[in-house]
Amino acid sequence: MKFFGNNYHLILPDIQSRKDKGEIMFADRAKIYIRSGKGGDGHCSFRRELYVPNGGPDGGDGGRGGDLIFAIDEGLNTLVDYRHKRKYAAGDGEPGGKRRCHGKDGKDLILYVPEGTVIKEAVTGKVIADMSGDNRRQIVLKGGKGGLGNQHFATSTMQVPKYAQPGQPARELEVKLELKVIADVGLIGFPNVGKSTLFNSLTKAGALAANYPFATIDPNVGVVTVPDERLKKLAELYQSKKVTPAVIEFVDIAGLVKGASKGEGLGNQFLANIRECDAIVHVVRCFEDTNIVHVDGNIDPLRDIETINLELLFSDMEILERRYAKTSKAARMDKSLQKEAAMQERLKAHMEAGNSARTFELLDEDEEAFFKEYGLLTAKPVIYAANVSEDEVANDGADNAGVAAVREFAATEGSEVFVICAEIEQEIAELDDDEKAMFLEELGMKESGLDKLIKASYSLLGLISYLTSGEDETRAWTITKGTKAPQAAGKIHTDFERGFIKAEVVNYQDLLDCGSTAAAKEKGLVRVEGKEYVVQDGDIMHFRFNV
């Protein structure tokens, strides 16, 4: 079977209907009840031989209860199976027997989910596991330990103990499974810095914009298309009936204030919302306006950045302190944990000095794996959006002292700074393409600040697009940098990955210069790539597969 252009379609969930239902952040949801196995009871029994050395108490230990485990199955792309069955339980451990017979361990239960599934406590919403990236398998509920048999309780003064331990009880939990479809970027900042105005411009979603703190309490979520001129030109070349750009999500998270890490200003809720985002756009106020109050009374962009970064840092330090205490204690008995404990100690010292986790130097792949597990807020990649007044946007904030301070700070952690005027961007968002071009020309701008911010956010997430084009549709497919051809094909349909044979690849600019695929082939610019090919941004791909 062959795939050329867009003759095979994957029907994606309708974004607007998901938005109306409040489910825009996730494509699929399910709520299930899970239970680990109960530990088996220890046994109480005796051997009666009076003159035999091994006579006396000989009750065996109970078996361990089974663990409840979640694991990624790359062949799955939906949670539909979990909507038909709601209860899942691992096996219970069997009780111990006489003659020191150990009870049989309960069977572990592995629940397979698609990559990108987030597992949360149903009641609190706390994230238990994020099944993505290197996190392929995770024990969510540990089985109960088996109880000790009476053989363990004999002493020199009590040779015939008549009791044994019961097994530990099972652990039970109701959880929500949520399957992410696209990466999301959280907009954070102090109240009244222009964050919700910027979000309105990004999404045209009409999030509440009001001149008082906490106008946004629940995060507003909107899907934003990634500007890509290549799609328009390819659609013209192939006379495509439809153009589908890449998308990312932006989440408008309520304004943070000092003390958020201790719950001030609904801080716990806000920090939880940030934790679920993949990257951060930190909106910083660099404009003066007496009509818009600042929670601290005056404008100081660097102070605002440092205040919010400290709140995120305090939250991270609490997590790291608990991790370090647990790991360092366990490392005394288990030498395999000593490397992680040493890394945690270095990281703790780094963060106690006021540095963000993203500036911490990891020495090898093992440390990278440890680091990813912690889910630290200050490890998330960040872009700073400096919000300036209308008359400062044309020269990119060159004369604004606040912008200069933000740029100097961002340089210390290798982050980018984009200068925007949220009010102008909101006006631009209401214009059609022709009016937008004229308006930008009058302002002396080639591209809107938001377009640059969206592209930078897409790149910050480590995402690129490969393209498919044909008469039916021209489309950008989102993949992470470093993705190989079979996995890229799987974004269209899992059959493409499973039965991948090869891919025909041509660079976007080469195709445009040649004017057609046939002309590009004549010039030898269309390549045939195999399973090890790493897809590049702007590759135009045609897959061959057989299932």
XYZ file of C-alpha atoms in Angstrom:
547
model
C 0.000 0.000 0.000
C 1.254 3.522 -0.784
C 0.622 6.880 0.747
C 1.164 9.944 -1.415
C 0.178 13.428 -0.325
C -3.049 13.262 1.657
C -5.015 10.335 0.297
C -5.351 8.872 3.784
C -6.891 11.029 6.505
C -6.967 10.866 10.274
C -10.063 12.553 11.669
C -9.056 14.657 14.673
C -11.411 15.803 17.458
C -13.272 19.008 16.620
C -11.502 21.751 18.529
C -14.510 24.056 18.991
C -16.763 21.301 20.349
C -14.002 20.332 22.793
C -13.702 23.971 23.795
C -17.461 24.227 24.418
C -17.315 21.167 26.672
C -14.371 22.555 28.643
C -12.158 19.703 27.445
C -9.871 21.688 25.179
C -6.749 20.719 27.102
C -7.149 17.012 26.498
C -8.447 14.872 23.658
C -9.692 11.956 25.723
C -10.703 11.321 29.340
C -11.711 8.386 31.522
C -12.270 7.891 35.242
C -11.422 4.508 36.774
C -11.071 2.854 40.165
C -7.750 1.078 40.832
C -6.564 -1.183 43.657
C -3.233 -2.807 44.455
C -3.073 -6.304 45.946
C -3.461 -7.024 49.669
C -0.522 -8.684 51.384
C -1.114 -12.275 52.507
C -1.396 -13.004 56.244
C 1.467 -14.665 58.080
C 0.752 -18.206 59.298
C 0.758 -19.503 62.860
C 1.736 -23.187 63.144
C 4.030 -25.517 65.130
C 6.190 -28.588 64.693
C 5.749 -30.872 67.681
C 8.995 -32.904 67.607
C 10.325 -32.286 71.097
C 13.883 -33.402 70.432
C 14.309 -32.109 66.859
C 16.304 -28.856 66.513
C 13.882 -27.366 63.952
C 10.795 -28.125 65.976
C 8.655 -25.279 67.300
C 6.953 -22.350 65.530
C 7.190 -22.698 61.739
C 4.433 -20.469 60.293
C 5.348 -19.087 56.839
C 5.206 -15.453 55.685
C 2.352 -14.130 53.579
C 2.944 -13.257 49.909
C 3.335 -9.698 48.641
C 0.292 -8.048 47.077
C 0.560 -7.216 43.366
C 1.492 -3.703 42.192
C -0.814 -1.597 40.010
C 1.363 -0.378 37.114
C 0.744 1.957 34.168
C 2.815 1.492 30.998
C 2.881 3.049 27.539
C 1.651 1.060 24.544
C 2.700 2.874 21.376
C -0.030 1.067 19.430
C -2.763 2.848 21.419
C -4.044 6.335 20.655
C -7.265 6.475 22.701
C -8.567 5.775 26.212
C -11.839 4.316 24.938
C -11.302 0.884 26.600
C -11.246 2.508 30.032
C -14.696 4.004 29.493
C -16.246 0.522 29.268
C -14.635 -1.011 32.361
C -14.154 1.039 35.505
C -12.582 -1.224 38.157
C -9.082 -2.694 38.028
C -7.346 -4.670 40.778
C -3.960 -6.371 41.120
C -3.773 -9.856 42.705
C -3.777 -10.385 46.462
C -0.868 -12.191 48.141
C -1.648 -15.656 49.449
C -1.317 -16.427 53.194
C 1.725 -18.260 54.465
C 1.579 -21.988 55.325
C 3.023 -24.376 57.844
C 6.588 -25.702 57.661
C 7.790 -22.150 56.792
C 5.913 -22.172 53.477
C 5.922 -18.661 51.963
C 2.603 -17.541 50.489
C 2.513 -16.926 46.730
C 2.943 -13.256 45.694
C -0.053 -11.545 44.108
C 0.089 -10.885 40.371
C 0.990 -7.356 39.243
C -1.590 -5.656 37.029
C -0.250 -3.577 34.128
C -2.655 -1.082 32.563
C -1.522 0.040 29.108
C -2.219 3.608 27.977
C -1.224 5.794 24.994
C 1.883 7.962 25.252
C 0.972 11.372 26.669
C -1.629 10.059 29.139
C -1.729 12.014 32.409
C -2.911 10.148 35.526
C -4.473 12.274 38.299
C -6.177 11.705 41.622
C -9.889 12.093 40.857
C -10.684 14.084 44.015
C -7.723 16.468 44.300
C -6.630 16.646 40.668
C -3.021 15.994 41.770
C -0.878 14.563 38.963
C 0.360 11.083 39.889
C 2.086 10.207 36.623
C 2.680 11.762 33.208
C 3.211 8.918 30.763
C 5.348 10.678 28.191
C 8.974 10.976 27.120
C 11.210 8.562 29.013
C 8.525 7.701 31.563
C 7.395 4.461 29.887
C 6.337 2.509 32.966
C 5.387 3.588 36.479
C 4.130 1.845 39.617
C 1.142 3.916 40.759
C -0.012 1.751 43.697
C 2.379 -0.560 45.555
C 1.004 -3.885 46.743
C 0.790 -4.553 50.487
C 3.636 -6.431 52.164
C 2.953 -9.943 53.372
C 2.648 -10.498 57.117
C 5.362 -12.398 59.004
C 4.656 -15.933 60.185
C 5.016 -16.902 63.844
C 8.493 -18.356 63.202
C 9.870 -14.797 63.443
C 8.565 -14.193 66.947
C 10.280 -17.009 68.860
C 12.764 -15.849 71.489
C 14.942 -17.591 74.069
C 12.230 -17.086 76.679
C 9.209 -17.695 74.419
C 9.656 -20.677 72.141
C 5.985 -21.129 71.231
C 4.508 -17.784 70.019
C 0.853 -18.116 69.134
C 0.511 -15.131 66.847
C 1.616 -13.918 63.372
C 1.278 -10.646 61.470
C -1.605 -9.854 59.126
C -0.690 -8.726 55.618
C -0.725 -5.012 54.780
C -4.019 -3.831 53.262
C -4.513 -3.018 49.599
C -4.308 0.599 48.428
C -7.336 1.940 46.592
C -7.727 5.074 44.505
C -10.067 6.663 42.003
C -8.068 8.258 39.187
C -8.687 10.323 36.077
C -6.883 9.447 32.872
C -6.411 12.364 30.500
C -4.757 12.094 27.105
C -2.960 15.192 25.882
C -3.149 15.848 22.162
C -0.931 18.884 21.884
C 1.742 20.535 23.968
C 0.695 23.524 26.035
C 2.386 26.778 26.996
C 1.406 28.535 30.223
C 1.152 32.324 30.351
C 2.246 33.485 33.807
C 2.918 36.840 35.402
C 1.763 39.252 38.073
C -1.859 40.425 38.009
C -2.483 43.344 35.605
C 0.629 42.921 33.450
C -1.420 42.394 30.242
C -1.396 38.604 30.394
C -5.109 38.027 29.720
C -5.119 40.752 27.058
C -2.259 38.913 25.378
C -4.149 35.621 25.693
C -7.247 37.210 24.101
C -5.080 38.321 21.204
C -3.506 34.892 20.835
C -6.731 32.944 20.824
C -9.514 35.488 20.277
C -11.162 33.505 23.064
C -12.416 36.518 25.009
C -10.942 35.595 28.387
C -12.097 37.941 31.133
C -9.799 40.980 31.195
C -10.384 43.174 34.225
C -8.408 45.730 36.176
C -8.148 43.816 39.436
C -6.085 40.867 40.723
C -7.354 37.326 40.091
C -9.688 38.242 37.218
C -8.577 34.838 35.913
C -8.899 32.060 38.492
C -9.609 29.004 36.360
C -7.060 28.794 33.552
C -8.396 29.835 30.164
C -7.178 27.468 27.479
C -7.071 28.119 23.751
C -5.658 26.414 20.690
C -3.434 28.613 18.538
C -2.316 27.947 14.976
C 1.411 28.225 14.290
C 2.086 30.778 11.504
C 3.736 29.012 8.550
C 4.047 30.688 5.161
C 5.178 27.386 3.626
C 1.661 25.975 3.846
C 0.141 28.774 1.797
C 2.717 28.403 -0.978
C 2.387 24.603 -1.070
C -1.405 24.870 -1.186
C -1.127 27.199 -4.172
C 1.283 24.795 -5.897
C -0.957 21.749 -5.398
C -4.248 23.681 -5.510
C -5.205 22.079 -2.213
C -8.821 22.247 -1.081
C -7.837 22.505 2.562
C -4.916 23.841 4.624
C -4.288 22.516 8.140
C -1.545 24.268 10.140
C 0.234 23.005 13.251
C -1.283 24.047 16.580
C -0.206 24.514 20.178
C -2.179 25.362 23.315
C -1.816 28.490 25.393
C -3.091 28.474 28.981
C -3.862 31.773 30.734
C -2.906 31.078 34.349
C -4.110 33.495 37.014
C -1.641 36.113 38.244
C 0.875 34.913 40.808
C 1.741 36.949 43.885
C 4.314 36.833 46.659
C 3.585 33.874 48.943
C 2.035 31.695 46.220
C 4.210 28.737 47.269
C 2.520 28.914 50.707
C -0.982 29.197 49.237
C -1.270 33.015 49.078
C -3.561 34.329 46.342
C -4.827 30.827 45.480
C -1.153 29.962 44.977
C -1.438 26.183 45.291
C -3.998 26.063 42.495
C -1.898 28.293 40.244
C 1.281 26.299 40.824
C -0.581 23.100 39.957
C -1.726 24.679 36.672
C 1.862 25.662 35.834
C 3.070 22.153 36.662
C 0.825 20.719 33.934
C 2.251 23.009 31.232
C 5.171 22.005 29.026
C 6.732 25.485 28.762
C 6.209 28.984 30.137
C 5.748 32.436 28.640
C 6.447 34.876 31.472
C 4.650 38.159 30.729
C 6.424 41.147 32.296
C 5.007 44.670 32.514
C 7.401 47.266 31.134
C 4.906 50.133 30.543
C 3.649 52.928 32.800
C -0.099 53.559 33.089
C -1.623 55.231 36.143
C -5.048 53.828 35.230
C -3.854 50.213 35.628
C -2.784 49.369 39.152
C 0.244 47.244 39.954
C -0.050 44.959 42.999
C 3.266 46.327 44.355
C 2.419 49.958 43.615
C 5.120 50.681 41.034
C 6.672 49.221 37.866
C 9.827 47.154 38.284
C 10.092 44.282 35.753
C 13.159 42.685 37.320
C 11.595 42.645 40.789
C 8.452 41.003 39.340
C 10.514 38.301 37.599
C 12.550 37.596 40.717
C 9.442 37.440 42.929
C 7.686 34.901 40.726
C 10.853 32.890 40.127
C 11.370 32.689 43.892
C 7.840 31.372 44.411
C 8.447 28.674 41.804
C 11.839 27.971 43.372
C 10.337 27.592 46.881
C 7.813 25.106 45.518
C 10.606 23.149 43.805
C 12.751 23.172 46.941
C 9.964 21.533 48.966
C 9.760 18.728 46.405
C 13.533 18.328 46.221
C 13.969 18.317 50.021
C 11.523 15.415 50.325
C 13.183 13.548 47.450
C 16.667 14.061 48.880
C 15.664 12.945 52.379
C 14.165 9.747 50.994
C 16.982 8.982 48.512
C 19.893 9.755 50.857
C 18.377 7.537 53.566
C 17.832 4.661 51.135
C 21.331 5.132 49.648
C 22.928 4.078 52.940
C 21.677 0.555 52.305
C 21.456 0.590 48.493
C 24.653 1.740 46.763
C 22.833 2.015 43.395
C 21.064 5.134 44.753
C 24.248 6.945 45.765
C 24.701 8.581 42.359
C 21.209 10.071 42.416
C 21.619 11.218 46.014
C 24.879 12.997 45.093
C 23.188 14.710 42.132
C 20.271 15.786 44.344
C 22.719 17.263 46.842
C 24.393 19.310 44.067
C 21.016 20.399 42.702
C 19.830 21.406 46.184
C 22.916 23.570 46.714
C 22.444 25.109 43.246
C 18.837 26.043 43.974
C 19.495 27.203 47.546
C 21.818 29.782 45.966
C 18.762 31.208 44.168
C 19.365 29.579 40.771
C 16.615 28.006 38.680
C 16.744 24.278 37.933
C 17.014 24.986 34.189
C 20.531 26.410 34.714
C 21.759 23.290 36.545
C 24.482 21.350 34.716
C 23.723 17.648 34.236
C 26.820 15.476 33.870
C 25.511 12.431 32.006
C 22.436 10.559 30.738
C 21.752 9.015 34.143
C 21.468 12.454 35.703
C 19.219 13.596 32.864
C 16.900 10.650 33.596
C 16.824 11.421 37.344
C 16.209 15.123 36.683
C 13.227 14.519 34.377
C 11.430 12.541 37.073
C 11.261 15.509 39.460
C 8.966 17.698 37.299
C 10.444 20.918 38.695
C 8.719 24.196 37.781
C 11.972 26.112 37.339
C 13.246 23.422 34.950
C 10.559 24.282 32.403
C 11.814 26.258 29.378
C 10.761 29.901 29.479
C 10.315 32.899 27.174
C 9.988 36.401 28.593
C 7.373 38.624 26.913
C 8.109 42.265 27.706
C 4.822 44.206 27.419
C 5.576 47.798 26.386
C 3.533 50.864 25.397
C 2.411 51.506 21.817
C 5.125 54.069 21.037
C 7.936 51.713 22.141
C 7.066 48.635 20.110
C 8.391 49.865 16.732
C 12.001 50.055 17.959
C 11.685 46.779 19.891
C 11.836 48.532 23.267
C 15.348 49.852 22.618
C 14.801 52.922 24.831
C 12.974 51.098 27.631
C 15.156 50.548 30.724
C 12.837 47.802 31.953
C 13.216 45.845 28.719
C 17.004 46.180 28.931
C 16.947 44.775 32.479
C 14.769 41.835 31.388
C 17.117 41.084 28.474
C 20.152 41.158 30.745
C 18.504 38.752 33.200
C 17.249 36.381 30.473
C 20.760 36.161 29.017
C 22.038 34.670 32.292
C 19.769 31.626 31.872
C 19.849 31.388 28.076
C 16.210 32.463 27.610
C 14.714 34.598 24.835
C 12.924 37.948 25.239
C 10.184 39.193 22.908
C 8.927 42.761 23.016
C 5.185 43.084 22.477
C 2.412 45.594 23.014
C -0.604 43.572 24.151
C -3.068 46.349 23.267
C -1.772 46.635 19.695
C -1.744 42.854 19.323
C -5.384 42.749 20.400
C -6.249 45.277 17.680
C -4.264 43.313 15.076
C -6.047 40.096 16.042
C -9.376 41.609 14.952
C -8.135 42.490 11.432
C -8.249 40.379 8.271
C -4.988 39.501 6.494
C -4.920 42.538 4.170
C -5.767 45.005 6.930
C -3.206 43.353 9.186
C -0.446 43.760 6.578
C -1.288 47.475 6.135
C -1.411 48.060 9.895
C 1.959 46.390 10.452
C 3.492 48.419 7.634
C 2.271 51.649 9.263
C 3.899 50.553 12.523
C 7.144 49.681 10.714
C 6.828 45.979 11.628
C 7.299 43.022 9.249
C 5.589 40.568 11.555
C 3.338 40.892 14.590
C 4.862 40.294 17.995
C 2.401 37.474 18.596
C 3.389 35.623 15.423
C 7.007 35.742 16.575
C 6.004 34.634 20.076
C 3.953 31.677 18.804
C 6.792 30.469 16.562
C 9.285 30.842 19.399
C 6.973 28.910 21.775
C 6.674 26.093 19.250
C 10.452 25.915 18.979
C 10.859 26.195 22.771
C 8.790 23.023 23.147
C 11.278 21.220 20.911
C 8.703 20.880 18.128
C 9.113 20.962 14.357
C 6.750 20.371 11.440
C 7.013 18.079 8.471
C 4.610 18.702 5.616
C 2.314 16.696 3.370
C 0.623 18.224 0.363
C -1.827 17.155 -2.290
C -5.043 18.173 -3.992
C -7.165 17.294 -0.944
C -5.070 18.901 1.769
C -1.805 20.622 2.648
C -0.908 19.965 6.246
C 1.794 20.535 8.878
C 2.373 17.559 11.201
C 3.856 18.285 14.615
C 6.731 16.112 15.845
C 9.559 16.547 18.330
C 13.079 17.260 17.114
C 14.981 14.024 16.561
C 11.932 11.969 15.512
C 12.720 9.202 13.014
C 10.688 8.550 9.861
C 8.522 5.612 11.106
C 7.441 7.516 14.228
C 6.727 10.622 12.141
C 4.561 8.477 9.859
C 2.712 7.216 12.939
C 1.458 10.767 13.566
C -0.783 10.324 10.522
C -1.902 6.829 11.499
C -0.443 4.030 13.595
C -0.664 1.712 10.543
C 1.907 3.915 8.800
C 4.412 3.316 11.581
C 3.616 -0.374 11.982
C 3.969 -1.151 8.279
C 6.594 1.470 7.386
C 8.687 0.582 4.333
C 10.314 3.868 3.315
C 9.692 7.581 2.882
C 10.144 9.815 -0.135
C 11.502 13.141 1.100
C 12.072 16.482 -0.590
C 13.081 19.745 1.046
C 10.371 22.420 0.954
C 12.536 25.066 -0.706
C 13.883 22.595 -3.302
C 10.336 21.643 -4.278
C 9.255 25.254 -4.494
C 12.247 26.146 -6.681
C 11.554 23.199 -9.015
C 7.819 23.877 -9.228
C 6.690 20.218 -8.996
C 7.591 16.841 -7.512
C 8.338 15.484 -11.012
C 10.846 18.280 -11.706
C 12.465 17.750 -8.290
C 12.818 14.014 -9.067
C 14.488 14.768 -12.410
C 17.084 16.837 -10.568
C 17.638 14.080 -8.013
C 16.288 16.153 -5.136
C 13.688 13.600 -3.998
C 15.377 11.146 -1.648
C 14.265 7.713 -0.459
C 14.892 7.361 3.280
C 14.614 4.367 5.598
C 13.768 3.707 9.232
C 16.793 5.507 10.688
C 16.186 8.816 8.910
C 15.734 11.733 11.342
C 13.017 14.006 10.000
C 13.937 17.670 9.516
C 11.741 20.753 9.824
C 10.178 21.542 6.435
C 10.600 18.045 4.967
C 7.800 17.218 2.531
C 7.144 13.522 3.003
C 5.357 10.693 1.184
C 5.204 7.394 3.051
C 5.137 3.859 1.709
C 3.817 1.208 4.050
C 2.271 -2.229 4.092
C 0.048 -3.791 6.768
